[in-house]
Amino acid sequence: MKMKRFIFLIILSLVVLGFGREAATPQPGGPTPRRVIIFVWDGLRADDITPENMPNYFALARSGVVFSDHHAVYPTFTMMNSASIATGTYPGSHGFYGNVVYAPNAKGKNAKGVAIDFSAPAFIEDFGVVEGVRDSYQGKLTLVPTMLQVAQAKGLITAAVGKFGAAFIQDYHRGGIILDEDAAIPLSFAKELQNAGYALPRNTVNAYSAGALVLAGNNGDPTAPIPIQRLNDRETANPLDRTGALSRHGFTYLTDAFVNYILPTKKPDLTIFWSKEPDATNHAYGPGTYNSIDATKMNDEILGRVVDKIRQLGWEQTTDIIITQDHNHSTVSGDVAHFPFRGVADGRVGSHDPYGYSVSGFVRTAALLTLDGLKAYDGAGCRNIPTLSGILFDGTHLHPAKNDADGTFCGKAQMFTSPRYVVPKPVPAGAIVVAANAGSDYLFVPDGDVNTVKAAVLSLQSRLQFGAIFVSDKYGDIPGTLRMGLVNTDSPARGRGPDIIVSFSFDENVAVAGRPGISYASSVNRRGDHGSFSRTDTHISLMAHGP
């Protein structure tokens, strides 16, 4: 994102808030309390922001300010951008690298209470994973404080609501109110919600010591997504499905709690509401599909409910609203000259159709590096990608599925299109650990061998799936690459950042479901993703409204 612009808005908002509890509390004859609510609509395409899809947004925008030349931080991942939104800085300053992190010295349990194997790259959209990595960084997940931490230090009440991981990282020391898909924090707030008749996110019990909190017998799972509807291959989502946004149920619950309890009861001075949509639905079905548009409309409905509540509380003239995204979204697809689009019929991939859907795009970087003689591992088991691993023009599969009936290759009986690349213990000299993140991948060279880095670069440069390659500044100039410092991603501290960041190739002019922008990606069976250096993935919007 344009960091200077976003920082200006946040600083201005905090100045308006007064940087202190005393300024936010009504005093006889004193200033009126001011509030700021920041909405982040995860993965929303800027071209889906239309009056038809988002009437409440446009009602605000007409009397607000729209910044038309806004963009995401690269790599365009959620947790990378959530750290930048939280701190107002680039990765080269805050020192955090998501979504999939390699922190082999970390320890801990995830939100479900299961021990995490940090010897392999770990997906960090989870409060337990965040805290495990935080503790391995001596308590400093980010090297600069977050906006909510600064506000709390000045006595302001803060709230972080919404998507697991992205909302939690805003307040990763648990200094304010947190209500995300996994947990209600702190414990006193969780019990308040229970006493008010609200269910709690099912993993809330794991945010505290054993026995500190007991869920009601009828609590259920209020943030559970609806199931993805898949093709007959049982792996790939059916883009023709019309069941709607995957997270609608969960975010109805979160919005209910925010509008009906948090706002009127806790009266937060500064809130970040991070919606999971349309990112989650785009991942499954792809941008431009019916379900994707439904997810976009869901955000506008939430905005409308919040604005109505602000008016009901009489806060309309004292509340600033900022709306942005963390990244845009591309369709996962390879080169259509090799992998032409195909229709979908009767739950199966059909014949060639220029207006059809992708049947390619998945890339396993560890596999390609291994083919070139390198010792590469991504920490994952066998993958079964029956459609998006590539169906060629003549209908043959680039990576035909195999049946490991006795678990010889995969460790368990399953179908697979690529074998496992588990990180060995200990990690051998000359190894490359790949944190497969989607539209870009992180490559770590644990022993820091420059020859291994150069060999990895040569391998990446030889394949059409890969585009721009960024190498840590400590290795100097390597032909055909750019230094990470040029895009403000070089790690400011040892043991945090990757040695190489590689963007997958993309084509911004090819459209699927009416939405331009395709990209290769390392994500598993996803029709939509992000993370590349493309204009599609980096282009987002920013709007500010208020007194």
mmCIF file of C-alpha atoms in Angstrom, residues 9-220:
data_model
loop_
_atom_site.group_PDB
_atom_site.id
_atom_site.type_symbol
_atom_site.label_atom_id
_atom_site.label_comp_id
_atom_site.label_asym_id
_atom_site.label_seq_id
_atom_site.Cartn_x
_atom_site.Cartn_y
_atom_site.Cartn_z
ATOM 1 C CA LEU A 9 -4.573 8.719 7.824
ATOM 2 C CA ILE A 10 -3.877 6.636 10.909
ATOM 3 C CA ILE A 11 -1.812 9.318 12.634
ATOM 4 C CA LEU A 12 -4.461 11.887 11.810
ATOM 5 C CA SER A 13 -7.127 9.612 13.260
ATOM 6 C CA LEU A 14 -5.130 9.030 16.440
ATOM 7 C CA VAL A 15 -4.465 12.738 16.799
ATOM 8 C CA VAL A 16 -8.203 13.292 16.473
ATOM 9 C CA LEU A 17 -8.730 10.657 19.149
ATOM 10 C CA GLY A 18 -6.422 12.653 21.360
ATOM 11 C CA PHE A 19 -3.858 9.905 22.049
ATOM 12 C CA GLY A 20 -5.341 9.512 25.490
ATOM 13 C CA ARG A 21 -8.196 8.121 27.469
ATOM 14 C CA GLU A 22 -8.743 11.521 28.996
ATOM 15 C CA ALA A 23 -9.520 12.940 25.544
ATOM 16 C CA ALA A 24 -11.900 10.115 24.706
ATOM 17 C CA THR A 25 -13.885 10.370 27.923
ATOM 18 C CA PRO A 26 -16.582 13.065 27.969
ATOM 19 C CA GLN A 27 -15.727 15.888 30.355
ATOM 20 C CA PRO A 28 -18.084 18.687 31.344
ATOM 21 C CA GLY A 29 -17.596 21.302 28.668
ATOM 22 C CA GLY A 30 -14.790 19.222 27.162
ATOM 23 C CA PRO A 31 -14.299 17.726 23.713
ATOM 24 C CA THR A 32 -16.668 15.126 22.299
ATOM 25 C CA PRO A 33 -15.177 11.605 22.127
ATOM 26 C CA ARG A 34 -13.939 10.659 18.671
ATOM 27 C CA ARG A 35 -13.784 7.153 17.221
ATOM 28 C CA VAL A 36 -12.153 5.429 14.259
ATOM 29 C CA ILE A 37 -13.273 2.195 12.585
ATOM 30 C CA ILE A 38 -10.997 0.648 9.961
ATOM 31 C CA PHE A 39 -12.509 -1.995 7.693
ATOM 32 C CA VAL A 40 -10.210 -4.322 5.778
ATOM 33 C CA TRP A 41 -12.022 -6.330 3.117
ATOM 34 C CA ASP A 42 -9.703 -9.232 2.502
ATOM 35 C CA GLY A 43 -8.941 -9.947 -1.150
ATOM 36 C CA LEU A 44 -11.627 -7.677 -2.580
ATOM 37 C CA ARG A 45 -10.992 -6.810 -6.210
ATOM 38 C CA ALA A 46 -11.142 -3.093 -6.885
ATOM 39 C CA ASP A 47 -13.247 -3.727 -10.010
ATOM 40 C CA ASP A 48 -15.912 -5.425 -7.883
ATOM 41 C CA ILE A 49 -16.537 -2.190 -5.977
ATOM 42 C CA THR A 50 -19.604 -1.051 -7.898
ATOM 43 C CA PRO A 51 -22.830 0.706 -6.871
ATOM 44 C CA GLU A 52 -24.743 -2.499 -7.636
ATOM 45 C CA ASN A 53 -22.571 -4.636 -5.369
ATOM 46 C CA MET A 54 -21.863 -2.065 -2.659
ATOM 47 C CA PRO A 55 -24.526 0.630 -2.243
ATOM 48 C CA ASN A 56 -23.572 1.363 1.370
ATOM 49 C CA TYR A 57 -19.951 1.914 0.395
ATOM 50 C CA PHE A 58 -20.922 4.371 -2.320
ATOM 51 C CA ALA A 59 -23.252 6.211 0.043
ATOM 52 C CA LEU A 60 -20.218 6.926 2.234
ATOM 53 C CA ALA A 61 -17.826 7.523 -0.649
ATOM 54 C CA ARG A 62 -19.978 10.317 -2.051
ATOM 55 C CA SER A 63 -19.130 12.424 0.998
ATOM 56 C CA GLY A 64 -15.713 10.880 1.633
ATOM 57 C CA VAL A 65 -12.353 10.689 -0.099
ATOM 58 C CA VAL A 66 -11.370 7.856 -2.455
ATOM 59 C CA PHE A 67 -7.660 7.269 -3.091
ATOM 60 C CA SER A 68 -7.498 5.799 -6.584
ATOM 61 C CA ASP A 69 -3.777 5.005 -6.767
ATOM 62 C CA HIS A 70 -3.481 2.784 -3.718
ATOM 63 C CA HIS A 71 -1.585 -0.494 -3.648
ATOM 64 C CA ALA A 72 -0.650 -3.405 -1.416
ATOM 65 C CA VAL A 73 2.720 -4.257 0.079
ATOM 66 C CA TYR A 74 4.646 -6.948 -1.796
ATOM 67 C CA PRO A 75 4.459 -9.890 -1.400
ATOM 68 C CA THR A 76 0.708 -9.468 -1.575
ATOM 69 C CA PHE A 77 -0.197 -11.898 1.208
ATOM 70 C CA THR A 78 -2.753 -11.276 3.938
ATOM 71 C CA MET A 79 -0.476 -11.599 6.945
ATOM 72 C CA MET A 80 2.320 -9.621 5.317
ATOM 73 C CA ASN A 81 -0.089 -6.768 4.647
ATOM 74 C CA SER A 82 -1.802 -7.142 8.016
ATOM 75 C CA ALA A 83 1.560 -6.500 9.678
ATOM 76 C CA SER A 84 2.060 -3.443 7.471
ATOM 77 C CA ILE A 85 -1.434 -2.148 8.222
ATOM 78 C CA ALA A 86 -0.834 -2.826 11.922
ATOM 79 C CA THR A 87 2.472 -0.968 12.053
ATOM 80 C CA GLY A 88 2.339 1.479 9.148
ATOM 81 C CA THR A 89 5.681 0.145 7.916
ATOM 82 C CA TYR A 90 7.106 -2.113 5.230
ATOM 83 C CA PRO A 91 8.440 -5.632 5.938
ATOM 84 C CA GLY A 92 11.955 -4.229 5.808
ATOM 85 C CA SER A 93 11.079 -2.341 9.001
ATOM 86 C CA HIS A 94 8.539 -4.505 10.827
ATOM 87 C CA GLY A 95 10.410 -7.765 10.136
ATOM 88 C CA PHE A 96 7.417 -10.085 9.817
ATOM 89 C CA TYR A 97 6.953 -12.501 6.900
ATOM 90 C CA GLY A 98 3.608 -14.273 6.430
ATOM 91 C CA ASN A 99 1.406 -16.066 5.409
ATOM 92 C CA VAL A 100 3.542 -19.192 5.676
ATOM 93 C CA VAL A 101 6.532 -18.600 7.954
ATOM 94 C CA TYR A 102 9.675 -20.589 8.569
ATOM 95 C CA ALA A 103 10.563 -20.231 12.250
ATOM 96 C CA PRO A 104 12.254 -23.527 13.203
ATOM 97 C CA ASN A 105 13.065 -22.384 16.746
ATOM 98 C CA ALA A 106 9.444 -21.659 17.628
ATOM 99 C CA LYS A 107 7.306 -23.862 19.866
ATOM 100 C CA GLY A 108 3.645 -23.929 20.746
ATOM 101 C CA LYS A 109 0.153 -25.186 20.081
ATOM 102 C CA ASN A 110 -2.276 -23.940 17.469
ATOM 103 C CA ALA A 111 -5.747 -22.564 18.133
ATOM 104 C CA LYS A 112 -7.108 -26.103 18.255
ATOM 105 C CA GLY A 113 -4.667 -27.005 21.013
ATOM 106 C CA VAL A 114 -2.498 -29.232 18.805
ATOM 107 C CA ALA A 115 1.305 -29.022 18.958
ATOM 108 C CA ILE A 116 2.816 -27.273 15.925
ATOM 109 C CA ASP A 117 5.735 -28.751 14.007
ATOM 110 C CA PHE A 118 7.786 -25.628 13.415
ATOM 111 C CA SER A 119 10.571 -27.609 11.751
ATOM 112 C CA ALA A 120 8.447 -27.133 8.622
ATOM 113 C CA PRO A 121 7.009 -23.854 7.332
ATOM 114 C CA ALA A 122 3.803 -23.037 9.224
ATOM 115 C CA PHE A 123 0.621 -21.243 8.158
ATOM 116 C CA ILE A 124 0.275 -18.373 10.611
ATOM 117 C CA GLU A 125 -3.400 -17.332 10.360
ATOM 118 C CA ASP A 126 -3.980 -18.720 13.860
ATOM 119 C CA PHE A 127 -3.454 -17.088 17.271
ATOM 120 C CA GLY A 128 -1.475 -20.067 18.586
ATOM 121 C CA VAL A 129 0.930 -20.011 15.650
ATOM 122 C CA VAL A 130 1.277 -16.229 15.922
ATOM 123 C CA GLU A 131 2.130 -16.478 19.609
ATOM 124 C CA GLY A 132 4.580 -19.331 19.058
ATOM 125 C CA VAL A 133 6.475 -17.295 16.468
ATOM 126 C CA ARG A 134 6.184 -14.155 18.607
ATOM 127 C CA ASP A 135 7.796 -15.891 21.568
ATOM 128 C CA SER A 136 10.629 -17.213 19.394
ATOM 129 C CA TYR A 137 11.261 -13.582 18.413
ATOM 130 C CA GLN A 138 11.643 -12.588 22.092
ATOM 131 C CA GLY A 139 8.117 -11.222 22.214
ATOM 132 C CA LYS A 140 8.532 -8.898 19.229
ATOM 133 C CA LEU A 141 6.506 -10.376 16.400
ATOM 134 C CA THR A 142 6.929 -6.985 14.762
ATOM 135 C CA LEU A 143 10.020 -4.891 15.380
ATOM 136 C CA VAL A 144 7.911 -1.756 15.679
ATOM 137 C CA PRO A 145 4.732 -1.460 17.771
ATOM 138 C CA THR A 146 1.330 -1.874 16.211
ATOM 139 C CA MET A 147 -1.195 0.919 15.938
ATOM 140 C CA LEU A 148 -3.415 -0.737 18.544
ATOM 141 C CA GLN A 149 -0.492 -1.130 20.937
ATOM 142 C CA VAL A 150 0.302 2.583 20.614
ATOM 143 C CA ALA A 151 -3.341 3.470 21.219
ATOM 144 C CA GLN A 152 -3.526 1.215 24.278
ATOM 145 C CA ALA A 153 -0.387 2.805 25.726
ATOM 146 C CA LYS A 154 -2.238 6.129 25.606
ATOM 147 C CA GLY A 155 -5.257 4.733 27.407
ATOM 148 C CA LEU A 156 -7.542 4.183 24.430
ATOM 149 C CA ILE A 157 -9.942 1.252 24.180
ATOM 150 C CA THR A 158 -9.266 -0.887 21.110
ATOM 151 C CA ALA A 159 -11.035 -3.739 19.367
ATOM 152 C CA ALA A 160 -9.786 -6.181 16.731
ATOM 153 C CA VAL A 161 -12.618 -8.125 15.108
ATOM 154 C CA GLY A 162 -12.877 -10.597 12.260
ATOM 155 C CA LYS A 163 -10.593 -12.970 10.408
ATOM 156 C CA PHE A 164 -8.349 -15.233 12.441
ATOM 157 C CA GLY A 165 -4.694 -14.317 12.239
ATOM 158 C CA ALA A 166 -5.171 -11.017 10.446
ATOM 159 C CA ALA A 167 -7.257 -9.473 13.230
ATOM 160 C CA PHE A 168 -5.206 -11.052 16.011
ATOM 161 C CA ILE A 169 -1.858 -9.739 14.740
ATOM 162 C CA GLN A 170 -3.149 -6.178 15.186
ATOM 163 C CA ASP A 171 -3.065 -6.818 18.935
ATOM 164 C CA TYR A 172 -0.736 -9.804 19.302
ATOM 165 C CA HIS A 173 0.067 -8.966 22.950
ATOM 166 C CA ARG A 174 -3.651 -9.202 23.838
ATOM 167 C CA GLY A 175 -3.864 -5.644 25.118
ATOM 168 C CA GLY A 176 -7.442 -4.921 24.073
ATOM 169 C CA ILE A 177 -10.656 -6.575 22.944
ATOM 170 C CA ILE A 178 -10.233 -9.317 20.347
ATOM 171 C CA LEU A 179 -13.045 -11.259 18.719
ATOM 172 C CA ASP A 180 -11.964 -13.302 15.742
ATOM 173 C CA GLU A 181 -13.008 -16.597 14.189
ATOM 174 C CA ASP A 182 -10.969 -18.513 16.756
ATOM 175 C CA ALA A 183 -11.359 -16.752 20.085
ATOM 176 C CA ALA A 184 -12.809 -14.053 22.310
ATOM 177 C CA ILE A 185 -10.069 -12.270 24.285
ATOM 178 C CA PRO A 186 -9.502 -11.388 27.136
ATOM 179 C CA LEU A 187 -11.065 -13.959 29.426
ATOM 180 C CA SER A 188 -13.239 -11.351 31.142
ATOM 181 C CA PHE A 189 -14.642 -10.293 27.766
ATOM 182 C CA ALA A 190 -15.313 -13.911 26.770
ATOM 183 C CA LYS A 191 -17.302 -14.418 29.964
ATOM 184 C CA GLU A 192 -19.169 -11.155 29.386
ATOM 185 C CA LEU A 193 -20.272 -12.434 25.986
ATOM 186 C CA GLN A 194 -21.433 -15.692 27.517
ATOM 187 C CA ASN A 195 -23.402 -13.852 30.192
ATOM 188 C CA ALA A 196 -24.999 -11.730 27.465
ATOM 189 C CA GLY A 197 -26.206 -14.881 25.704
ATOM 190 C CA TYR A 198 -23.599 -15.098 22.938
ATOM 191 C CA ALA A 199 -21.897 -18.255 21.814
ATOM 192 C CA LEU A 200 -18.110 -18.118 21.630
ATOM 193 C CA PRO A 201 -15.749 -19.088 18.811
ATOM 194 C CA ARG A 202 -15.116 -22.757 19.459
ATOM 195 C CA ASN A 203 -11.361 -22.452 19.993
ATOM 196 C CA THR A 204 -11.720 -19.784 22.683
ATOM 197 C CA VAL A 205 -11.096 -22.371 25.410
ATOM 198 C CA ASN A 206 -7.605 -22.963 23.991
ATOM 199 C CA ALA A 207 -6.671 -19.309 24.404
ATOM 200 C CA TYR A 208 -6.490 -19.801 28.176
ATOM 201 C CA SER A 209 -5.181 -22.254 30.723
ATOM 202 C CA ALA A 210 -7.070 -25.520 31.070
ATOM 203 C CA GLY A 211 -10.380 -25.114 32.879
ATOM 204 C CA ALA A 212 -10.380 -21.314 32.821
ATOM 205 C CA LEU A 213 -13.367 -21.252 30.475
ATOM 206 C CA VAL A 214 -16.118 -23.747 29.738
ATOM 207 C CA LEU A 215 -18.284 -23.491 26.635
ATOM 208 C CA ALA A 216 -22.033 -23.792 27.036
ATOM 209 C CA GLY A 217 -23.510 -27.103 25.985
ATOM 210 C CA ASN A 218 -25.331 -25.447 23.104
ATOM 211 C CA ASN A 219 -22.383 -23.230 22.068
ATOM 212 C CA GLY A 220 -21.823 -24.964 18.742
#
